[in-house]
GROMACS .gro file of C-alpha atoms in nm:
model
   99
    1MET     CA    1   6.195  11.400  16.938
    2GLN     CA    2   6.240  11.759  16.823
    3SER     CA    3   6.582  11.767  16.660
    4ASP     CA    4   6.720  12.001  16.399
    5THR     CA    5   6.738  11.815  16.072
    6TYR     CA    6   6.962  11.946  15.799
    7ILE     CA    7   6.788  11.950  15.463
    8PRO     CA    8   7.029  12.007  15.173
    9ARG     CA    9   6.905  12.258  14.918
   10ARG     CA   10   7.148  12.200  14.634
   11LEU     CA   11   7.165  11.837  14.530
   12ASP     CA   12   7.191  11.901  14.158
   13ASP     CA   13   7.463  12.166  14.148
   14GLN     CA   14   7.723  12.128  13.876
   15TRP     CA   15   8.072  12.010  13.960
   16LYS     CA   16   8.312  12.290  14.044
   17LEU     CA   17   8.685  12.334  14.013
   18GLY     CA   18   8.758  12.623  14.243
   19PHE     CA   19   8.507  12.893  14.150
   20TRP     CA   20   8.454  12.767  13.794
   21ASP     CA   21   8.207  12.509  13.671
   22ALA     CA   22   8.378  12.196  13.544
   23ASP     CA   23   8.282  12.255  13.181
   24VAL     CA   24   8.431  12.607  13.194
   25ALA     CA   25   8.747  12.502  13.379
   26PHE     CA   26   8.826  12.204  13.155
   27PRO     CA   27   8.957  12.406  12.854
   28PHE     CA   28   9.185  12.611  13.078
   29VAL     CA   29   9.325  12.302  13.250
   30PHE     CA   30   9.366  12.121  12.916
   31PHE     CA   31   9.551  12.413  12.755
   32LEU     CA   32   9.761  12.453  13.070
   33PHE     CA   33   9.862  12.089  13.032
   34LEU     CA   34   9.942  12.141  12.662
   35GLY     CA   35  10.158  12.441  12.753
   36TRP     CA   36  10.341  12.237  13.014
   37MET     CA   37  10.396  11.960  12.759
   38SER     CA   38  10.543  12.210  12.510
   39GLY     CA   39  10.845  12.251  12.737
   40THR     CA   40  10.899  12.621  12.675
   41LYS     CA   41  10.801  12.922  12.880
   42TRP     CA   42  10.646  13.102  12.582
   43GLY     CA   43  10.449  12.794  12.485
   44PHE     CA   44  10.320  12.766  12.840
   45VAL     CA   45  10.222  13.133  12.853
   46LEU     CA   46  10.053  13.126  12.511
   47CYS     CA   47   9.861  12.806  12.586
   48ALA     CA   48   9.755  12.934  12.929
   49GLY     CA   49   9.634  13.258  12.769
   50ALA     CA   50   9.445  13.071  12.497
   51GLY     CA   51   9.287  12.842  12.757
   52PHE     CA   52   9.185  13.139  12.969
   53LEU     CA   53   9.027  13.318  12.673
   54LEU     CA   54   8.844  13.002  12.564
   55SER     CA   55   8.714  12.951  12.918
   56ARG     CA   56   8.589  13.311  12.930
   57TRP     CA   57   8.417  13.266  12.594
   58ILE     CA   58   8.247  12.947  12.715
   59SER     CA   59   8.135  13.112  13.039
   60ARG     CA   60   7.990  13.410  12.849
   61THR     CA   61   7.816  13.177  12.605
   62LYS     CA   62   7.668  12.982  12.897
   63ALA     CA   63   7.549  13.292  13.081
   64ASP     CA   64   7.171  13.316  13.125
   65LYS     CA   65   7.118  12.968  12.984
   66HIS     CA   66   7.030  12.631  13.134
   67PRO     CA   67   7.301  12.494  13.369
   68ALA     CA   68   7.349  12.190  13.143
   69PHE     CA   69   7.376  12.402  12.827
   70ALA     CA   70   7.719  12.262  12.736
   71MET     CA   71   7.598  11.904  12.762
   72HIS     CA   72   7.292  11.981  12.550
   73TRP     CA   73   7.503  12.158  12.289
   74ALA     CA   74   7.747  11.866  12.276
   75TYR     CA   75   7.461  11.620  12.221
   76TRP     CA   76   7.311  11.812  11.931
   77ALA     CA   77   7.629  11.944  11.766
   78LEU     CA   78   7.888  11.666  11.800
   79PRO     CA   79   7.875  11.335  11.614
   80THR     CA   80   7.735  11.032  11.793
   81ASN     CA   81   7.962  10.754  11.911
   82PRO     CA   82   7.889  10.455  12.135
   83ALA     CA   83   8.012  10.642  12.444
   84THR     CA   84   7.775  10.937  12.396
   85ALA     CA   85   7.475  10.763  12.243
   86LEU     CA   86   7.163  10.770  12.457
   87ARG     CA   87   6.901  10.497  12.433
   88ALA     CA   88   6.600  10.694  12.558
   89THR     CA   89   6.633  10.977  12.306
   90PRO     CA   90   6.641  10.972  11.927
   91PRO     CA   91   6.969  11.024  11.743
   92SER     CA   92   7.066  11.388  11.706
   93HIS     CA   93   7.046  11.381  11.326
   94ILE     CA   94   6.668  11.330  11.347
   95ARG     CA   95   6.543  11.688  11.377
   96ARG     CA   96   6.169  11.642  11.329
   97MET     CA   97   5.967  11.442  11.575
   98VAL     CA   98   5.605  11.344  11.525
   99GLY     CA   99   5.383  11.321  11.827
   0.00000   0.00000   0.00000
């Protein structure tokens, strides 16, 4: 009856791509793809550099904040469309809530 049971401690960790969180790695991968699509070596190098710098900026912006900071920022800053609209929360253009 006494058996060692594994209890996972990290069920809600963010998705990772290598060592990076997915929201930090996405700009680098996207710009890498754009550089590959450009078809030139300089275009690839410039896009990869821009993607790397943008990823570093995002990771520094996210530092010491909530793990879902990027998702929260996207909800409040970007316009609403049917794909991102949430039913349980008010629209993001309503800033004052009573209650």
